[in-house]
Short mmCIF file of C-alpha atoms in Angstrom, two decimals:
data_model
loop_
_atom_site.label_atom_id
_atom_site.label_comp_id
_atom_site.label_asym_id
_atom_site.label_seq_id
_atom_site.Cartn_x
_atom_site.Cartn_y
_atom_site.Cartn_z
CA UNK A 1 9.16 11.70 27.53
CA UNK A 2 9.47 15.47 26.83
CA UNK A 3 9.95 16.32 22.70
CA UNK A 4 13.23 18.06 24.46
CA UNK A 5 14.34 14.94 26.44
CA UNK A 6 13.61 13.03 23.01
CA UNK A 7 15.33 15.34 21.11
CA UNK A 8 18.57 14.59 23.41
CA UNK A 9 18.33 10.73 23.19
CA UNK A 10 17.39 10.96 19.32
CA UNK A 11 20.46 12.96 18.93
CA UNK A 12 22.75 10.26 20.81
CA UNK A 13 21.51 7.33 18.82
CA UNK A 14 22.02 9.22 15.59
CA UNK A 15 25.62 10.37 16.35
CA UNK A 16 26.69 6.66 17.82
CA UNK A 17 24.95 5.92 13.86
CA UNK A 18 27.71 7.93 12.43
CA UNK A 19 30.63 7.36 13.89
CA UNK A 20 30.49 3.85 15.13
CA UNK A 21 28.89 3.65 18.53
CA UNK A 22 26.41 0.76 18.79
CA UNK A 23 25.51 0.64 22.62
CA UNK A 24 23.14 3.09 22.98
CA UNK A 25 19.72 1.33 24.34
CA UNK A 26 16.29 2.47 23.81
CA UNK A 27 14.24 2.14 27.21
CA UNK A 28 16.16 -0.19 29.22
CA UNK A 29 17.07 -3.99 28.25
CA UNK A 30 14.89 -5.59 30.49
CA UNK A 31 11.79 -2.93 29.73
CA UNK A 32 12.89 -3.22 26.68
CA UNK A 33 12.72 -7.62 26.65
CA UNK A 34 9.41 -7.47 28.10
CA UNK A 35 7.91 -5.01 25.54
CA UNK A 36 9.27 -7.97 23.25
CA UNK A 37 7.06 -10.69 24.70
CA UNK A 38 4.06 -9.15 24.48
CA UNK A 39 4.85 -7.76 21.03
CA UNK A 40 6.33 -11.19 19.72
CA UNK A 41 2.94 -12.86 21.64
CA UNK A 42 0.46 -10.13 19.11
CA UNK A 43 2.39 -11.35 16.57
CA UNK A 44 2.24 -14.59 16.86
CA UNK A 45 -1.93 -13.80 15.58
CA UNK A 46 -0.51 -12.15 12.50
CA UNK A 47 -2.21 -13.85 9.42
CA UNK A 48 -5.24 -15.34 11.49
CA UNK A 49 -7.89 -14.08 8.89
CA UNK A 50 -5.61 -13.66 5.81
CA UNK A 51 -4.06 -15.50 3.61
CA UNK A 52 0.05 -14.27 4.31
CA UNK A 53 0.33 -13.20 1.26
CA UNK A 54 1.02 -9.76 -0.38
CA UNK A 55 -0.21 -8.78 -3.50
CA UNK A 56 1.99 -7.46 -6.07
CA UNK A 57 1.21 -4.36 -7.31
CA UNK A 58 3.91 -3.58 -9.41
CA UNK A 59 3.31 -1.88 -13.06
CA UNK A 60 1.80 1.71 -14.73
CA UNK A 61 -0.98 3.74 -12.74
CA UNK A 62 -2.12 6.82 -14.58
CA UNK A 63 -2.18 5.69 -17.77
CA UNK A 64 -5.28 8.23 -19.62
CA UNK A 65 -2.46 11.09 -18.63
CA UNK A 66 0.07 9.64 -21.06
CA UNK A 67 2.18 12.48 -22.95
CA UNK A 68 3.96 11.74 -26.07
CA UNK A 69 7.68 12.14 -25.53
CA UNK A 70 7.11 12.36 -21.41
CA UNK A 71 8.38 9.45 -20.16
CA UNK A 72 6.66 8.06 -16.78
CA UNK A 73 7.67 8.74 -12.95
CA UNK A 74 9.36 6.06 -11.62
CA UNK A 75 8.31 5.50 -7.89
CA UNK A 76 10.01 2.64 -5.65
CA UNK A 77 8.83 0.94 -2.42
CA UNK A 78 11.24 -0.47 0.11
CA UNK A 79 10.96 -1.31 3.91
CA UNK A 80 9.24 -4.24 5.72
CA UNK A 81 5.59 -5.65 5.81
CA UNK A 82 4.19 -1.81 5.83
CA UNK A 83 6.04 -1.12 2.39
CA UNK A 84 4.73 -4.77 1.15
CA UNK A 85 1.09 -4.23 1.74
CA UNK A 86 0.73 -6.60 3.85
CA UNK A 87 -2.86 -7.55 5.30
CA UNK A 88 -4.78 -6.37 2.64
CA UNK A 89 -5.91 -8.51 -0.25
CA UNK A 90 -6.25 -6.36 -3.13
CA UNK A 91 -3.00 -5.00 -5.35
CA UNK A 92 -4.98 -1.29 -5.33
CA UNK A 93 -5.01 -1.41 -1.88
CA UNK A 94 -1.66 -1.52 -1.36
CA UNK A 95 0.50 1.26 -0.59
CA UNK A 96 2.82 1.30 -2.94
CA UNK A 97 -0.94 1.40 -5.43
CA UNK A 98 -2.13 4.03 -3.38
CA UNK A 99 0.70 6.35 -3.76
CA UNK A 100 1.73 5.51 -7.35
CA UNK A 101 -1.82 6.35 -8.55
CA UNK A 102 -1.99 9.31 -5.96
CA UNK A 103 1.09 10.89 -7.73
CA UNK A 104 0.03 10.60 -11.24
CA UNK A 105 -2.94 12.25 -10.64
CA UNK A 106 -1.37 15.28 -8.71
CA UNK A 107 1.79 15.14 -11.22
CA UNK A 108 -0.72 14.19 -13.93
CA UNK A 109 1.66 11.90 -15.69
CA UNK A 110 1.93 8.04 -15.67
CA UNK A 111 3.54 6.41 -12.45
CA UNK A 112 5.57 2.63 -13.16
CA UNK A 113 5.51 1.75 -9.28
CA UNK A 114 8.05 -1.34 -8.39
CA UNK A 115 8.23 -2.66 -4.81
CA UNK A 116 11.10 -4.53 -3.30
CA UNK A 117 9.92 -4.38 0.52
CA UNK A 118 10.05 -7.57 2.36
CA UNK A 119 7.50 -8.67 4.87
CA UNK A 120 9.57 -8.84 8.20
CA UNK A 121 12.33 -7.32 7.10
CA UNK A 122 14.53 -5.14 9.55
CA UNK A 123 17.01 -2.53 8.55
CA UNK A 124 19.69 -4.41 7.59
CA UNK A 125 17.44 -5.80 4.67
CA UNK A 126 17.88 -2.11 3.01
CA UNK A 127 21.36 -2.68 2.40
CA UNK A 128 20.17 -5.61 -0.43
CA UNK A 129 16.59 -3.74 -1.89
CA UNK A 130 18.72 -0.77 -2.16
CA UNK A 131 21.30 -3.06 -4.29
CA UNK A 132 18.18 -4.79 -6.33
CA UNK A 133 17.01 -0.73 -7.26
CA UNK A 134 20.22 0.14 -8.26
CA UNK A 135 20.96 -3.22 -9.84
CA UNK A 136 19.96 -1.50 -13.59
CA UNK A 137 20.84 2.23 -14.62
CA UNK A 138 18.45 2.50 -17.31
CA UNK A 139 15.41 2.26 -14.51
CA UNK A 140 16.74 4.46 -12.11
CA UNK A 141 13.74 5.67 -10.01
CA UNK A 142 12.79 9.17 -9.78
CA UNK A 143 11.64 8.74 -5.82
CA UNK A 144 11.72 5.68 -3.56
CA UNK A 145 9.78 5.66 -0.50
CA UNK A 146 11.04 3.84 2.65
CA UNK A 147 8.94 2.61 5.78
CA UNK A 148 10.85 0.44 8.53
CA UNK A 149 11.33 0.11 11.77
CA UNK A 150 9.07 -1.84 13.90
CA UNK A 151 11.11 -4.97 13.29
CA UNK A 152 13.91 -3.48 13.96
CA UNK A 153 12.77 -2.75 17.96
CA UNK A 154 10.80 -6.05 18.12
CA UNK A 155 13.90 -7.98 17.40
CA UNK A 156 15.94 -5.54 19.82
CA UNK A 157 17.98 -4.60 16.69
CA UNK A 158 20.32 -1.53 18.42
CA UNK A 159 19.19 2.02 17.35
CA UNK A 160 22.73 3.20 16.02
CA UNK A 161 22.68 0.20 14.04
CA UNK A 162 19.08 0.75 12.88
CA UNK A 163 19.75 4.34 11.62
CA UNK A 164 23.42 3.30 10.58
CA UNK A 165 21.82 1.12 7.73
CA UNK A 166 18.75 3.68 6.86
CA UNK A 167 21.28 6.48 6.50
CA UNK A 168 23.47 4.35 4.56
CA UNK A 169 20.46 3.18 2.15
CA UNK A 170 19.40 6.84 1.99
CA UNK A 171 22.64 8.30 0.80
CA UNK A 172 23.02 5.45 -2.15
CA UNK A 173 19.77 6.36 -3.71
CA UNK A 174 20.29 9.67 -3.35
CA UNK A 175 23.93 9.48 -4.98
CA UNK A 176 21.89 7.52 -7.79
CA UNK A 177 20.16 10.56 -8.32
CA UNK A 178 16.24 9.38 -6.67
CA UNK A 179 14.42 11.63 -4.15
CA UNK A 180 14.15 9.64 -0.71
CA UNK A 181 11.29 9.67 1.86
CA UNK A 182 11.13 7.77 4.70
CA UNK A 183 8.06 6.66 6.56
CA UNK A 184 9.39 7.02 10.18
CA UNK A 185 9.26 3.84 12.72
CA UNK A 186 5.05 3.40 13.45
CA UNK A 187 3.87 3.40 17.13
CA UNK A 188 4.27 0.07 18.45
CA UNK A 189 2.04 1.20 21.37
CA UNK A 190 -0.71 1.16 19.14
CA UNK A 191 -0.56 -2.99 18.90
CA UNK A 192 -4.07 -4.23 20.56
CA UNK A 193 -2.37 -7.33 22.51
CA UNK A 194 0.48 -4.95 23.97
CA UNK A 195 -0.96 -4.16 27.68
CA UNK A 196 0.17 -1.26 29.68
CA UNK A 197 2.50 -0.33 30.78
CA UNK A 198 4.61 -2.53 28.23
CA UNK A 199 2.69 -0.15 25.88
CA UNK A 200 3.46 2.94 27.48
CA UNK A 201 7.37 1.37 26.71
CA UNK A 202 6.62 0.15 23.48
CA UNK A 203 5.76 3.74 22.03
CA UNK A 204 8.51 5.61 23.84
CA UNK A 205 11.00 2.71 22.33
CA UNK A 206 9.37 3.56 18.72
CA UNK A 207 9.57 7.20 18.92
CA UNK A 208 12.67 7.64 19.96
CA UNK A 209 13.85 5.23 16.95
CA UNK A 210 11.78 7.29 14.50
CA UNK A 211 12.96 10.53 15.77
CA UNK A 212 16.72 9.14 15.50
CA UNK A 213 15.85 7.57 11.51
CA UNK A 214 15.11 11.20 10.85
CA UNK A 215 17.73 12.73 12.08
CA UNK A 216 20.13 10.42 9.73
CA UNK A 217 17.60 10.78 6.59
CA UNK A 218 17.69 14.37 6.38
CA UNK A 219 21.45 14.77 6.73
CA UNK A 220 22.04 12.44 3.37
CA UNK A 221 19.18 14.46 1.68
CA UNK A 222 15.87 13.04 2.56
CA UNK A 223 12.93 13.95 3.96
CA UNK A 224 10.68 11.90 6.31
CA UNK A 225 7.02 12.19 7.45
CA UNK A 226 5.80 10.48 10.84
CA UNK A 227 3.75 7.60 10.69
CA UNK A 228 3.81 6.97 14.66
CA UNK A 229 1.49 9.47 15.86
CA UNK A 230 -0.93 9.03 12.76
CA UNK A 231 -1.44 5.93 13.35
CA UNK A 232 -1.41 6.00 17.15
CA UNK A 233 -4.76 7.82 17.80
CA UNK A 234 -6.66 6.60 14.75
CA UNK A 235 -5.65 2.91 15.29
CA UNK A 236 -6.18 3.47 19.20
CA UNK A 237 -9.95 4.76 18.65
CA UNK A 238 -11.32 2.67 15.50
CA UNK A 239 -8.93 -0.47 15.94
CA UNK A 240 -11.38 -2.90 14.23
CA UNK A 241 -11.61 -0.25 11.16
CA UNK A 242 -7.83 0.47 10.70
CA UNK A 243 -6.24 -2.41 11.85
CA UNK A 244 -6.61 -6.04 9.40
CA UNK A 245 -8.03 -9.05 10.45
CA UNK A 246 -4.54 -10.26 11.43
CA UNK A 247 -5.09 -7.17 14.47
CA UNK A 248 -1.06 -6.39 13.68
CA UNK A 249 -0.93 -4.88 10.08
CA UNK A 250 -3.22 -2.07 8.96
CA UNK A 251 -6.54 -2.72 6.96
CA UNK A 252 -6.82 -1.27 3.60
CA UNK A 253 -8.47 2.17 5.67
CA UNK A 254 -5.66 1.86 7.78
CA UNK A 255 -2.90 1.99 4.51
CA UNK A 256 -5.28 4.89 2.87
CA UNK A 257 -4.50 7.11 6.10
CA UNK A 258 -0.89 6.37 5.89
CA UNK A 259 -0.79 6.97 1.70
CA UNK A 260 -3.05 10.16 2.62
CA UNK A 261 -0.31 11.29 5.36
CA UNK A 262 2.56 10.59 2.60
CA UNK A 263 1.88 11.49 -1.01
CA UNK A 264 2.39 15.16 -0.07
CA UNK A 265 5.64 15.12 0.98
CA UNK A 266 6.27 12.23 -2.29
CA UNK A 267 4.85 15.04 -4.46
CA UNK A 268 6.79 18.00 -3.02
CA UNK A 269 10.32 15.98 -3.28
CA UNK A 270 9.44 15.80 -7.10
CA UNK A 271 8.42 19.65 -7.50
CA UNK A 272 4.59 18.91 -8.00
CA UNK A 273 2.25 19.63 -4.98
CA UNK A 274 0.60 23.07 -5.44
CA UNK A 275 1.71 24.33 -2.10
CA UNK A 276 4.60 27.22 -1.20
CA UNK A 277 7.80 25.37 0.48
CA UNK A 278 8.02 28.30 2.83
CA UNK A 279 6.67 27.63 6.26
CA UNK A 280 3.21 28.31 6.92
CA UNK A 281 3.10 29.75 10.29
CA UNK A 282 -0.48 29.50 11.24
CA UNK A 283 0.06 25.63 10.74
CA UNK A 284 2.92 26.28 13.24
CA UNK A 285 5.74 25.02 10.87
CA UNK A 286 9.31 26.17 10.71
CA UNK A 287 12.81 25.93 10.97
CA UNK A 288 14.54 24.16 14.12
CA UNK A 289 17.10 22.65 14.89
CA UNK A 290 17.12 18.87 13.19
CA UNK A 291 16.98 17.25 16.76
CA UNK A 292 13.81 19.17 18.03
CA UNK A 293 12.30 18.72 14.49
CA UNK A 294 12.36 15.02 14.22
CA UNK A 295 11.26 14.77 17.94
CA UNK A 296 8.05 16.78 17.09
CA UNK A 297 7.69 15.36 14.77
CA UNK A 298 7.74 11.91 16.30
CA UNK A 299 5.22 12.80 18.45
CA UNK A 300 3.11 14.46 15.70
CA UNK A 301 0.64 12.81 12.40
CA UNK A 302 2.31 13.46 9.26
CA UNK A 303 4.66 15.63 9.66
CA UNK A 304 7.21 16.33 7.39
CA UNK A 305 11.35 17.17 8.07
CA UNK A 306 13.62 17.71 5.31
CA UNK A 307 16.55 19.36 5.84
CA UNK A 308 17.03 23.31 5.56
CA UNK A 309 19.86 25.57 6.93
CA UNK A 310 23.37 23.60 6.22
CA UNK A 311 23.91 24.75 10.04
CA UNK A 312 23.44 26.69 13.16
CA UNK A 313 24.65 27.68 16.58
CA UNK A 314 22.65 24.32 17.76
CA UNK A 315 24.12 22.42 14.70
CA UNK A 316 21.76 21.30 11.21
CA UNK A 317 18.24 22.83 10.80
CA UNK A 318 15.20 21.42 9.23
CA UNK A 319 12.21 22.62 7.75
CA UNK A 320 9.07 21.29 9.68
CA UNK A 321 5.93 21.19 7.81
CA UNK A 322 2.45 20.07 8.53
CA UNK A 323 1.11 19.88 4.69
CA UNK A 324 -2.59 19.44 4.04
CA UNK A 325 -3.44 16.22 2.91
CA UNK A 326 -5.61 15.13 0.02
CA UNK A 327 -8.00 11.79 0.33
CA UNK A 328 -5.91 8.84 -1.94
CA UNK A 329 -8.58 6.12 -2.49
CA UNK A 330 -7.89 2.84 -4.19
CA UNK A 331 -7.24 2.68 -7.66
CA UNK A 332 -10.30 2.16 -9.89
CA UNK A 333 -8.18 -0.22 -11.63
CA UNK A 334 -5.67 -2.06 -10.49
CA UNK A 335 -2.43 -1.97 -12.18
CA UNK A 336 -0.41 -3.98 -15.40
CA UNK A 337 1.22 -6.30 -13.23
CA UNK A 338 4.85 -6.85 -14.03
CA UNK A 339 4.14 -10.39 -12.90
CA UNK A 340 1.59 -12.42 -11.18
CA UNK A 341 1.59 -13.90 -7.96
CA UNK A 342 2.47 -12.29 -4.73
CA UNK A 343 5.23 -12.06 -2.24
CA UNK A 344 5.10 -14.90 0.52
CA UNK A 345 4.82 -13.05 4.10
CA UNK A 346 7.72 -13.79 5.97
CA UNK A 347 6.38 -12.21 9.77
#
């Protein structure tokens, strides 16, 4: 599929989204149902090797840049599996770990991380982590990161609805006063046990959905950065490296390249990364129209939309930027745990 073509159908699904519509398929119901067997046969395999379980990683990274009188960044986690961490056994190797400790160093102030993502949770689910963030004033985050998606097309959840419900959880935390960034649907094609050409379907399916999410995200205020296409050709070449034992979720490498593709958009929503928001033209960003930007970027590693222009002959514009990414490694030492345990997988 062209990124124009992509662009179009993105476009459709994100429209139905906002005013109602709900019937708008991805690649065909009966491409679309056998896409579905072979991804609901990989992951039937998920947690052969681990233990289900997530590990909580909750609690204060950063703690030697303490300032008196500077209170610490809040940063919250929601989404599905992806968000959790799940697949990898340590707390620091967690996302939500690898981004909280990320930020305080580029910030260099503490970071209280607090995850409410749900292993195997679909959109839906956002409506009631949203509602558990916003549940007390006083702890209002400063940014909350989103990733979700890939249950949503496994369990043939319709796009409109699928953006209707990230749009919706978007514009609450944003009214709340957090920064929002969304992790955009990941590649589905990029699942070991999906065979062509159900793979071929599986990625166009996912793309499509994550160009859609961010055309919903940036008009409430967010920004999103792809995780499709970075993990497509990584996971495709080294899959024993970046995919976890479960050959479904990512391996601790595997979360590293996603925290590496996201902190810089994380730390630009709060003001902090040492880079110009103007577009850098030998990195061939810019503005476009929203629809061509979040089909790009779809199709491209890390890049980042966030919305620019109010409008536009060809409607909303975004800003499309390719920002250079700096290696997030584990944390030396893992976090004060809110509370032990972890969070039971749930698919």
């Amino acid at each position: 599929m062209t990124s124009m073509s992509r662009a179009r159908v993105a476009r459709r699904i994100a429209a139905g989204a906002a005013y109602g519509g709900g019937g708008i398929g991805l690649a065909g119901a009966a491409a679309v149902g056998l896409v579905l067997a072979e991804v609901h046969m990989a992951r039937r395999h998920v947690g052969n090797g681990t233990s289900g379980r997530v590990p909580v990683a909750d609690g204060l990274y950063g703690t030697t840049y303490t300032v008196p009188d500077e209170p610490p960044l809040r940063l919250t986690m929601l989404g599905d599996s992806t968000a959790a961490g799940q697949g990898v056994h340590r707390a620091g190797q967690t996302p939500g770990a690898l981004l909280a400790s990320g930020l305080s160093a580029v910030a260099e102030r503490p970071v209280v991380l607090h995850n409410v993502a749900l292993p195997g949770a679909t959109s839906d689910d956002l409506d009631r982590q949203v509602a558990l963030v916003l549940a007390n004033p006083a702890l209002m985050p400063d940014i909350c990161v989103i990733m979700i998606g890939a249950n949503d097309v496994t369990h043939r959840m319709p796009p409109t609805r699928s953006v209707r419900h990230l749009s919706a959880a978007v514009r609450r935390l944003r009214t709340a006063g957090a920064e929002v960034v969304v992790g955009t649907c990941p590649d589905l094609g990029t699942v070991e046990r999906v065979q062509q050409p159900l793979r071929w379907l599986a990625r166009r399916s996912s793309r499509q959905l994550a160009a859609a999410q961010t055309i919903g995200t940036v008009a409430q205020g967010g920004r999103t950065v792809s995780l499709g296409d970075l993990l497509g050709p990584e996971f495709e070449a080294n899959p024993r490296e970046l995919f976890g034992p479960d050959n479904y979720h990512p391996s601790a490498e595997g979360y590293a390249t996603a925290a590496m593709a996201v902190l810089p958009t994380v730390c630009a929503a709060l003001g902090v990364w040492p880079e110009e928001e103007r577009p850098d033209v030998s990195r061939r960003e810019g503005f476009l129209p929203v629809a061509r930007a979040a089909a790009e970027a779809a199709s491209e590693a890390g890049t980042e939309v966030t919305a620019a222009m109010p409008t536009g002959p060809r409607g909303p514009w975004a800003l499309l930027k390719r920002r250079r990414r700096r290696r997030v490694q584990e944390p030396e030492t893992e976090a004060t745990q809110a509370a032990p345990g972890s969070r039971k997988a749930s698919a």
